[in-house]
Short mmCIF file of C-alpha atoms and ligand atoms in Angstrom, two decimals:
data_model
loop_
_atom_site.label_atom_id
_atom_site.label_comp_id
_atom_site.label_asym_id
_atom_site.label_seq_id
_atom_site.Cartn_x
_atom_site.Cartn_y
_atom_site.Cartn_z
CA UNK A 1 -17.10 -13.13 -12.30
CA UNK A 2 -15.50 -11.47 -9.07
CA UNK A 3 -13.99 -8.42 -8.24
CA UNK A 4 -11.07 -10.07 -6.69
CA UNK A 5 -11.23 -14.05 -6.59
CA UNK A 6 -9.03 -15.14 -3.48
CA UNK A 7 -10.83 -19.04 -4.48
CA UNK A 8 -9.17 -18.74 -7.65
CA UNK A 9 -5.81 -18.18 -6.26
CA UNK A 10 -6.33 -20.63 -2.98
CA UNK A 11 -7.62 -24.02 -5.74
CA UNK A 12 -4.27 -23.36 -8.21
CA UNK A 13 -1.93 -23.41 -4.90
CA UNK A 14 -4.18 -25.91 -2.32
CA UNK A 15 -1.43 -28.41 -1.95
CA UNK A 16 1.60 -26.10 -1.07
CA UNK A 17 -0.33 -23.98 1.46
CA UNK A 18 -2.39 -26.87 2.98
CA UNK A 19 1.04 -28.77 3.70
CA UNK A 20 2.77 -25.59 5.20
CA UNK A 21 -0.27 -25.10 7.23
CA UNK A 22 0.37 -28.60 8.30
CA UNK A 23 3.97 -27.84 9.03
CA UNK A 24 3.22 -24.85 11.37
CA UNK A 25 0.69 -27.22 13.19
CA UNK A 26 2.76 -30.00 13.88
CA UNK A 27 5.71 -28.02 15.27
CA UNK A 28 3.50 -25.37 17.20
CA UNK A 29 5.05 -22.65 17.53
CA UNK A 30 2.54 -20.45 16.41
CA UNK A 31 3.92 -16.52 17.60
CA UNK A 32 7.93 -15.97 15.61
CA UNK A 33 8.36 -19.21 14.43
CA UNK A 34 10.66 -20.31 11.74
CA UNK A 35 8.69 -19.35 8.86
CA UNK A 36 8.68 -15.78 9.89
CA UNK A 37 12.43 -15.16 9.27
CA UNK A 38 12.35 -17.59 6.77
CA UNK A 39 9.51 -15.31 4.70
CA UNK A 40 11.26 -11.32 6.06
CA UNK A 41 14.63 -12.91 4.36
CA UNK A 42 12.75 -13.85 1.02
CA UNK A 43 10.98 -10.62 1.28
CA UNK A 44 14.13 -8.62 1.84
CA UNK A 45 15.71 -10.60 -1.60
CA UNK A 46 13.04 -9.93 -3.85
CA UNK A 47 12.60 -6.36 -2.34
CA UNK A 48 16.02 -5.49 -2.79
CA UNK A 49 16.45 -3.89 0.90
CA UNK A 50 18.88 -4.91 3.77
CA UNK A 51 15.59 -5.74 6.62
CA UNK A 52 12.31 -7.03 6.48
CA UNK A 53 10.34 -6.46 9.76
CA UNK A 54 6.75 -7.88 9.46
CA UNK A 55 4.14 -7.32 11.64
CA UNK A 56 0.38 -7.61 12.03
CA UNK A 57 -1.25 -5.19 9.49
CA UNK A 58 -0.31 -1.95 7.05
CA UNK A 59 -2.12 -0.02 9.64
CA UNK A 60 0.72 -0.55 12.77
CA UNK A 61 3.57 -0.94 9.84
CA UNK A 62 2.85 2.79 9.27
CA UNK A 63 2.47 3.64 12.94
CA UNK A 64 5.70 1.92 13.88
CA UNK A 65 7.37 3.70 10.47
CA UNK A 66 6.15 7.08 12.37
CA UNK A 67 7.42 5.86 15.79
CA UNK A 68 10.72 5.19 14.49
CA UNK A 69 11.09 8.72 12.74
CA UNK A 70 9.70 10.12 16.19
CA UNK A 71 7.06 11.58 14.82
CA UNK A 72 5.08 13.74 17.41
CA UNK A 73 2.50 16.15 18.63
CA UNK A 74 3.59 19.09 16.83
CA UNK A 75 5.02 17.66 13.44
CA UNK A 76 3.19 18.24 10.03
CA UNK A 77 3.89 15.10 7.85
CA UNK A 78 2.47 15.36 4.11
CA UNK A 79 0.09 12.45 2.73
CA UNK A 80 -1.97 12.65 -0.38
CA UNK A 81 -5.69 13.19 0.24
CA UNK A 82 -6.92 10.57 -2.21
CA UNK A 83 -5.77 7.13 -0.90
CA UNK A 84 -7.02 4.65 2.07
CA UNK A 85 -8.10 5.91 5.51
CA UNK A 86 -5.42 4.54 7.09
CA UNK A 87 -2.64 6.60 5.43
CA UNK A 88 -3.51 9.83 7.10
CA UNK A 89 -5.07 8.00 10.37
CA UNK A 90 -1.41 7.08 11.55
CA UNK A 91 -0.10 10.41 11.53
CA UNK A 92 -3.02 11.42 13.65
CA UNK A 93 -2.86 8.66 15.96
CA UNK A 94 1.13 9.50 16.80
CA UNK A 95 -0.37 12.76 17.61
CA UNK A 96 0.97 14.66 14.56
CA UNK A 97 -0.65 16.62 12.01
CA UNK A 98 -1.57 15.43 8.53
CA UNK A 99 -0.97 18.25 6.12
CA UNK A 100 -2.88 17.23 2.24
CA UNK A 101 -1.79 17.53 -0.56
CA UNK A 102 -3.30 16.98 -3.97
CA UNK A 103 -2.92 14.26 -6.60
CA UNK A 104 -1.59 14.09 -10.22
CA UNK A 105 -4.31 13.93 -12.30
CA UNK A 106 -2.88 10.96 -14.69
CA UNK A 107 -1.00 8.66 -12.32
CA UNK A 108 -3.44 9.53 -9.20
CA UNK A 109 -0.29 10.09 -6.89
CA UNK A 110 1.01 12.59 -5.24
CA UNK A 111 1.59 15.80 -6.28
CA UNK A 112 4.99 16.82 -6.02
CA UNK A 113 4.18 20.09 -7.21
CA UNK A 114 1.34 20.96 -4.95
CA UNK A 115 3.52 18.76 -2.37
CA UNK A 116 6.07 21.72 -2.32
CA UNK A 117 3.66 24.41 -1.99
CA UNK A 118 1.98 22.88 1.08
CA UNK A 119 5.49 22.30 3.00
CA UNK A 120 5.98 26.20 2.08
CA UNK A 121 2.75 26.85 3.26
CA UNK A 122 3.37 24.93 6.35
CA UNK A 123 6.82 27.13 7.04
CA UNK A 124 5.39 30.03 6.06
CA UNK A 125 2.74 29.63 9.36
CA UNK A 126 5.57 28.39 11.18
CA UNK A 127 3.26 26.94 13.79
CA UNK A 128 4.04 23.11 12.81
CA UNK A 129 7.33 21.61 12.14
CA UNK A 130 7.56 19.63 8.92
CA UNK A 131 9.00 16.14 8.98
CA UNK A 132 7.78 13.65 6.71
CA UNK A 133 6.30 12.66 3.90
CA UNK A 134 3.80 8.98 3.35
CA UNK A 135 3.52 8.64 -0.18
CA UNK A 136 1.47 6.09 -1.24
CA UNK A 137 2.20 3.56 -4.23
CA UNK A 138 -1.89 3.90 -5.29
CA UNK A 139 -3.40 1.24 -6.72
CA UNK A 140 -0.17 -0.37 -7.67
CA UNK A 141 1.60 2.51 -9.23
CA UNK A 142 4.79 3.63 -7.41
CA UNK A 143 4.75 7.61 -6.63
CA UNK A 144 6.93 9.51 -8.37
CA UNK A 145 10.08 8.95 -5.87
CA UNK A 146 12.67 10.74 -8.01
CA UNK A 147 10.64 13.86 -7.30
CA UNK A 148 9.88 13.02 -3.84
CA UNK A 149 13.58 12.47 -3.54
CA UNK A 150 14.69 16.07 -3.90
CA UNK A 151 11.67 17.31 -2.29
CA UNK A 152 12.66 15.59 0.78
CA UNK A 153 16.47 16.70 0.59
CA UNK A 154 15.59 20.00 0.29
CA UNK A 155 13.40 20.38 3.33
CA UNK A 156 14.91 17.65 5.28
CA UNK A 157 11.93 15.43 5.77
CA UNK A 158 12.07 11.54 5.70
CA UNK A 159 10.40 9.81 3.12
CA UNK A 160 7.84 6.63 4.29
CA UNK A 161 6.34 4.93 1.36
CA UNK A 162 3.12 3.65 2.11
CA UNK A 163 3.28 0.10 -0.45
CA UNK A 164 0.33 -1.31 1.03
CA UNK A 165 -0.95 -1.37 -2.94
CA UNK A 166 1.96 -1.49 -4.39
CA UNK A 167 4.21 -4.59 -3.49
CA UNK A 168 5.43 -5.79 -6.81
CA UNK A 169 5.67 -2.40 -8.59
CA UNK A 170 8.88 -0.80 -10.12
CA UNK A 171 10.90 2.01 -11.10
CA UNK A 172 13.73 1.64 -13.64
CA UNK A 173 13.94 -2.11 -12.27
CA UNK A 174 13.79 -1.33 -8.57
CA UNK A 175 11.50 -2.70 -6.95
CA UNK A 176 8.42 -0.68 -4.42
CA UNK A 177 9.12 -1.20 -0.68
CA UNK A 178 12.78 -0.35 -1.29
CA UNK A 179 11.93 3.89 -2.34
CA UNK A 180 11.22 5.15 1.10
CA UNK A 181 14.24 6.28 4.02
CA UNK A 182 11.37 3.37 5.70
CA UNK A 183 8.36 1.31 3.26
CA UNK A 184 5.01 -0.53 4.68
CA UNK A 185 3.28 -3.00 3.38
CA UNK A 186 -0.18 -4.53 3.40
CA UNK A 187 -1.02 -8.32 3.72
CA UNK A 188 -4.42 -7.86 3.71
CA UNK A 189 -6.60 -10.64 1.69
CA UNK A 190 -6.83 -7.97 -1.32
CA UNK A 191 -3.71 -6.62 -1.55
CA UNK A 192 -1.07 -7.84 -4.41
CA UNK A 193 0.42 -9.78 -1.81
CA UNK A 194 -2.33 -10.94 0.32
CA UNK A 195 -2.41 -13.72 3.22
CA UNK A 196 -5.46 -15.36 4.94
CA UNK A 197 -6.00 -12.44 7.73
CA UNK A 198 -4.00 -9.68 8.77
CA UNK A 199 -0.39 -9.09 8.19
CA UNK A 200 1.86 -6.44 7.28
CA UNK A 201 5.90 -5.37 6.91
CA UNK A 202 8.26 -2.85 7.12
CA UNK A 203 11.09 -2.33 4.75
CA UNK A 204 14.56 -0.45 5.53
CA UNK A 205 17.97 -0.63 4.42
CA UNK A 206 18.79 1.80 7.72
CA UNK A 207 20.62 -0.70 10.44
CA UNK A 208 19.71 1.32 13.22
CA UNK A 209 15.41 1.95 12.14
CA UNK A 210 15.58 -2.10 12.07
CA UNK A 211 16.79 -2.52 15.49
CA UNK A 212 14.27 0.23 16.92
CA UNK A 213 11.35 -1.45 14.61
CA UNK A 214 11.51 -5.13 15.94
CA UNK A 215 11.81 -3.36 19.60
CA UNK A 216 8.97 -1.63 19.09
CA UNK A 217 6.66 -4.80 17.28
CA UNK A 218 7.34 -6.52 20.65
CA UNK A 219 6.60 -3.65 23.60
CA UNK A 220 9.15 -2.33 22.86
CA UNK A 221 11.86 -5.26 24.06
CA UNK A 222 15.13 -5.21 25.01
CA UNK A 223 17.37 -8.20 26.02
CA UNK A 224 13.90 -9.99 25.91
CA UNK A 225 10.23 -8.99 26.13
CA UNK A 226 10.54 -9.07 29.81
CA UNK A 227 12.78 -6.56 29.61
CA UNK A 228 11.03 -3.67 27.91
CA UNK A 229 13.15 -0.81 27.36
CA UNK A 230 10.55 1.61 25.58
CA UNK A 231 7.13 2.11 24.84
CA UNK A 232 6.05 -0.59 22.07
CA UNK A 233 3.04 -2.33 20.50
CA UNK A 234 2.26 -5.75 20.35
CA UNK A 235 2.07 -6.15 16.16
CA UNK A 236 3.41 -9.51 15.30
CA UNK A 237 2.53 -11.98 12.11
CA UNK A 238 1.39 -15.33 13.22
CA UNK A 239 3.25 -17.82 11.98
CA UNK A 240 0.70 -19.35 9.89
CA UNK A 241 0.53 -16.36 8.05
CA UNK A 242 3.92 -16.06 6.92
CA UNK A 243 3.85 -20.21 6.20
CA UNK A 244 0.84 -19.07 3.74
CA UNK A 245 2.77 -15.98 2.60
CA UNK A 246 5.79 -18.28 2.00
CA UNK A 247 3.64 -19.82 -0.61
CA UNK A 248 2.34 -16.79 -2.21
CA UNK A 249 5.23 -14.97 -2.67
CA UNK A 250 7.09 -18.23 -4.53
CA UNK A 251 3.54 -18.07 -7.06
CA UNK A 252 3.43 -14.28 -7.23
CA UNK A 253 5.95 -13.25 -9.60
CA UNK A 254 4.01 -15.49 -12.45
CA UNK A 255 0.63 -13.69 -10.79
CA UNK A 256 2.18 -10.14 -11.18
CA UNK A 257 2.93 -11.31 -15.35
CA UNK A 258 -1.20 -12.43 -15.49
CA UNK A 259 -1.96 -8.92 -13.78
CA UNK A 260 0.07 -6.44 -16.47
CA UNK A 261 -1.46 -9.29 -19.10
CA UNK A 262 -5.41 -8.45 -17.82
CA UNK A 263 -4.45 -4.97 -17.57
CA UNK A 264 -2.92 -4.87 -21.03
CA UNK A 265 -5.94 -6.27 -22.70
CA UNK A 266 -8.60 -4.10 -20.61
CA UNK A 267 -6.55 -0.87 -21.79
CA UNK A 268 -6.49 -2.03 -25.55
CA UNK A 269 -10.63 -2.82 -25.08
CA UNK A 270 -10.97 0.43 -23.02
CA UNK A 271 -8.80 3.05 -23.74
CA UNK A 272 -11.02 5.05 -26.60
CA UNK A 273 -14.12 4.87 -24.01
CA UNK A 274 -12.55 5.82 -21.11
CA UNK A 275 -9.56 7.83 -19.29
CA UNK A 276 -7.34 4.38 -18.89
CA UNK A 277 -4.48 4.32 -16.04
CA UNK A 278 -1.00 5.87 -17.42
CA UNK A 279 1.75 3.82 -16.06
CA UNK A 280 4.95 5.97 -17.20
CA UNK A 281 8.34 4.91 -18.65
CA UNK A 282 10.10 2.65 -16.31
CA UNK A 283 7.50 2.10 -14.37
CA UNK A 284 5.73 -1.33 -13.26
CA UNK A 285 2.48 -1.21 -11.71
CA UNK A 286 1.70 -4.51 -9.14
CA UNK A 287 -2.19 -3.46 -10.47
CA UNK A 288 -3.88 -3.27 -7.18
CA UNK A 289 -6.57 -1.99 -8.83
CA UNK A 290 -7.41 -1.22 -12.70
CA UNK A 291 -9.17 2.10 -12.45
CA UNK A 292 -11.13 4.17 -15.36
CA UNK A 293 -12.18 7.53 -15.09
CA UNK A 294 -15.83 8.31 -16.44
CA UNK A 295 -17.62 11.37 -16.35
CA UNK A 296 -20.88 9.46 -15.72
CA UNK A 297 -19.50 7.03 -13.37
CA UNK A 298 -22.98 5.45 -12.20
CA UNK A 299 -24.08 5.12 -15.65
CA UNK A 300 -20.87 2.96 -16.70
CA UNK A 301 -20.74 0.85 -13.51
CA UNK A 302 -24.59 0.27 -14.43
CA UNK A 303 -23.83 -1.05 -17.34
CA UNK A 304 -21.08 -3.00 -15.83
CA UNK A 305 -23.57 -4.52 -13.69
CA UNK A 306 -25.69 -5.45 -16.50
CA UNK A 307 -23.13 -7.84 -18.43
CA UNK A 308 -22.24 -9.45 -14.34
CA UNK A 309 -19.21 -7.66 -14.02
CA UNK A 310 -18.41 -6.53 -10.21
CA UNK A 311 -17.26 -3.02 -10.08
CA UNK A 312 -16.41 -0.96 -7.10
CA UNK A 313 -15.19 2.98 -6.07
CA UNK A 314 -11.70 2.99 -4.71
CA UNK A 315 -11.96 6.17 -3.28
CA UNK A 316 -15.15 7.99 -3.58
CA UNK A 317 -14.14 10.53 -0.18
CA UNK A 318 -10.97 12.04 -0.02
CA UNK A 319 -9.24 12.55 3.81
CA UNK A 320 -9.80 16.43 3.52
CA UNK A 321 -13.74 15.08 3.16
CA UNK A 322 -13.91 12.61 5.94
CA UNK A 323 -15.62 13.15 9.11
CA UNK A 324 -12.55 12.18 11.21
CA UNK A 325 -10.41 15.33 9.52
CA UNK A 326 -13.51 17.84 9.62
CA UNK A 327 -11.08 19.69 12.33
CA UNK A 328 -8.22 20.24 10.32
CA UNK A 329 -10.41 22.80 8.84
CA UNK A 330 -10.26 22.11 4.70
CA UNK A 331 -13.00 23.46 2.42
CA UNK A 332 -14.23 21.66 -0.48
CA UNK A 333 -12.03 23.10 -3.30
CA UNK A 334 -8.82 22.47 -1.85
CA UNK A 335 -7.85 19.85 -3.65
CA UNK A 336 -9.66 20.07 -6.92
CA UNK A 337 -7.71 17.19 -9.14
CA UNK A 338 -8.22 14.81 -6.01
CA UNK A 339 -12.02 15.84 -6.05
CA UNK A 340 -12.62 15.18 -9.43
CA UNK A 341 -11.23 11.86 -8.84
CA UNK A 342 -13.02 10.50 -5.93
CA UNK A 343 -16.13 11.58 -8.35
CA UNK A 344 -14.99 10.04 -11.33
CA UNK A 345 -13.09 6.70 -10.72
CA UNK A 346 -14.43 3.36 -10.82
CA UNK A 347 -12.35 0.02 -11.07
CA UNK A 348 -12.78 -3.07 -13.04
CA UNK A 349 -12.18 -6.85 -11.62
CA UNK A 350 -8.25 -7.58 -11.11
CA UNK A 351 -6.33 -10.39 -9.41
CA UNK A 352 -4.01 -12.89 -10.95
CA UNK A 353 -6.12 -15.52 -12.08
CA UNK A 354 -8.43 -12.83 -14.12
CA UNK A 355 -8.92 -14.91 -17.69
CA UNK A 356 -10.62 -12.27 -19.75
CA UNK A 357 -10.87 -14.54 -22.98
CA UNK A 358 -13.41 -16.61 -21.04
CA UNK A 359 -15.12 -14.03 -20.39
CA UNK A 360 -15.27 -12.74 -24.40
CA UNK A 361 -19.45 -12.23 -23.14
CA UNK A 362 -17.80 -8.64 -22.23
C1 PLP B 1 -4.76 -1.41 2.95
C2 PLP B 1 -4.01 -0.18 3.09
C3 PLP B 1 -3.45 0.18 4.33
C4 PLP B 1 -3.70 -0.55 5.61
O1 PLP B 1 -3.41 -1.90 5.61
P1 PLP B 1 -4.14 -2.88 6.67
O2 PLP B 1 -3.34 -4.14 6.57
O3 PLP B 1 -5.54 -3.06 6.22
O4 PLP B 1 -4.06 -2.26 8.00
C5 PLP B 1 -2.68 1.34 4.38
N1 PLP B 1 -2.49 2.10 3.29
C6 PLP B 1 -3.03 1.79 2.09
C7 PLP B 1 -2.76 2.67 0.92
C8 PLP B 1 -3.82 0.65 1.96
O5 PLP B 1 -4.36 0.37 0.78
#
């Protein structure tokens, strides 16, 4: 059994990828070409927003989300501290400062309670100037946006939702990538919607943040890329990516069914040993990950292990923790749900080709 069988995926849809594989290689052009419009229009239909910008990873879809919002040296934008490195990396990169904030202790989000407390905190020191918020959609699971949505009104900061797990999840029927004022994605081989190497997108209904964002994915072009009327990045998706994408996307509404089917079953097996993952009313999770909480974490993956089931800790150091953030200057303590969880959570294998009868051995 694997944790995450790419194999799986790549024998059940050989045929279509292989020939638009072949398609990209007979007609060359290898950097923008046809099948990356072709794949930001389908993504903008089944997203449900007005642009699609893709480029080469989550990572620089965040970074260019920050450039857009001019985020800056001086700035405090909010991220939860229990999610992937990258998250709060971005804001520190654009030279801004990443303020933590803790996690809700059923849906592992953010807090939107503790969220508030931390912008007060923030004005109350009046040394940084709030402007943003990344929420992350964590291991599938949308954030709770409706929250985050008032929050954000209320202190005027812009909202980036950080979808890198969550592509395919839902609230009340609409769809993650469309929640933020700007959303990121994730192509990465793992990810819900993976391809075969990097890749990543940006989703925005905002005219004007579309125009700046596929500027900026070419340094930062005007007219053309020879005429360069800011500073950019270069963070494109080859070609052959988006051809595979293509592909995946047409397959991965029927994958997203098999997901919420394996994820159905494990919580009916699961759910009087463990802490299984609450997904609330209205809400869809893409299941990036299928993650139990356990007291004795070691001892459960052990047995895991015994019976040849892969297991693996998504995250087991929160940013506050991490070496990079040591000078932001947070004690252990200060985040005490998003502690307990980096000790506690383990996850179980999930993609969309996960047959868990034939595997009854369990
Ligand atoms: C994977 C991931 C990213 C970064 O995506 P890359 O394509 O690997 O750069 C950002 N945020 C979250 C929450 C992720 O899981």
């Amino acid at each position: 059994m694997q944790f995450i069988d790419l194999a799986a995926q790549y024998q059940h849809l050989k045929d279509k990828i292989d020939a638009r594989i072949q398609t990209v290689l007979d007609h060359g052009k290898y950097i923008m070409g046809p099948e990356v419009q072709e794949l930001e229009k389908q993504l903008s239909d089944y997203v449900g927003v007005n642009h699609t910008i893709t480029c080469a990873n989550g990572t620089d879809a965040l970074t260019l989300a920050l450039m857009v919002l001019d985020v800056q040296e001086g700035d405090a934008v909010f991220c939860p501290t229990f999610t992937f490195f990258a998250t709060a990396e971005t804001i520190a990169f654009e030279g801004a400062t990443p303020v933590f904030v803790d996690s809700n202790e059923d849906t592992f989000n953010i807090c939107p309670v503790d969220l508030e407390k931390r912008i007060e905190a923030v004005l109350a020191d009046g040394t940084l100037k709030p402007k943003a918020i990344i929420a992350v959609d964590l291991f599938g699971l949308p954030a709770d946006y409706i929250a985050l949505r008032k929050i954000a009104d209320k202190y005027d900061l812009k909202i980036i939702e950080d979808a890198a797990q969550g592509f395919g999840g839902e609230i009340n029927g609409q769809r993650a990538g469309s929640f933020g004022d700007i959303a990121t994605t994730s192509f990465f081989p793992a990810k819900p919607l993976g391809c075969y190497g990097d890749g990543g997108a940006l989703f925005t209904d905002n005219d004007e943040y579309a125009e700046l964002l596929r500027s900026y994915r070419v340094h930062g072009k005007g007219k053309d890329k020879y005429d360069n009327v800011r500073i950019g990045m270069n963070s494109r998706l080859d070609t052959l990516q988006a051809a595979i994408l293509l592909e995946k996307l047409a397959a991965f509404p029927q994958e997203l069914i098999n997901r919420n089917k394996a994820a159905e079953k494990y919580t009916q097996e699961l759910n009087t040993t463990y802490k299984t993952p609450v997904v609330p009313e209205g809400y869809v999770s893409s299941w990036a990950q299928y993650t139990l909480v356990a007291e004795d974490r070691n001892a459960e993956m052990a047995k895991y292990k015994e019976q040849g089931v892969p297991t693996v800790v998504y995250y087991g150091t929160c940013m506050h923790e991490q070496t990079a953030f040591n000078y932001l200057g947070y004690q252990v303590g200060d985040f005490p749900v998003a502690e307990k969880l980096a000790k506690s959570v383990f996850s179980l294998p999930m993609h969309g080709y996960l047959n868990l009868d034939a595997n009854s051995e369990q």
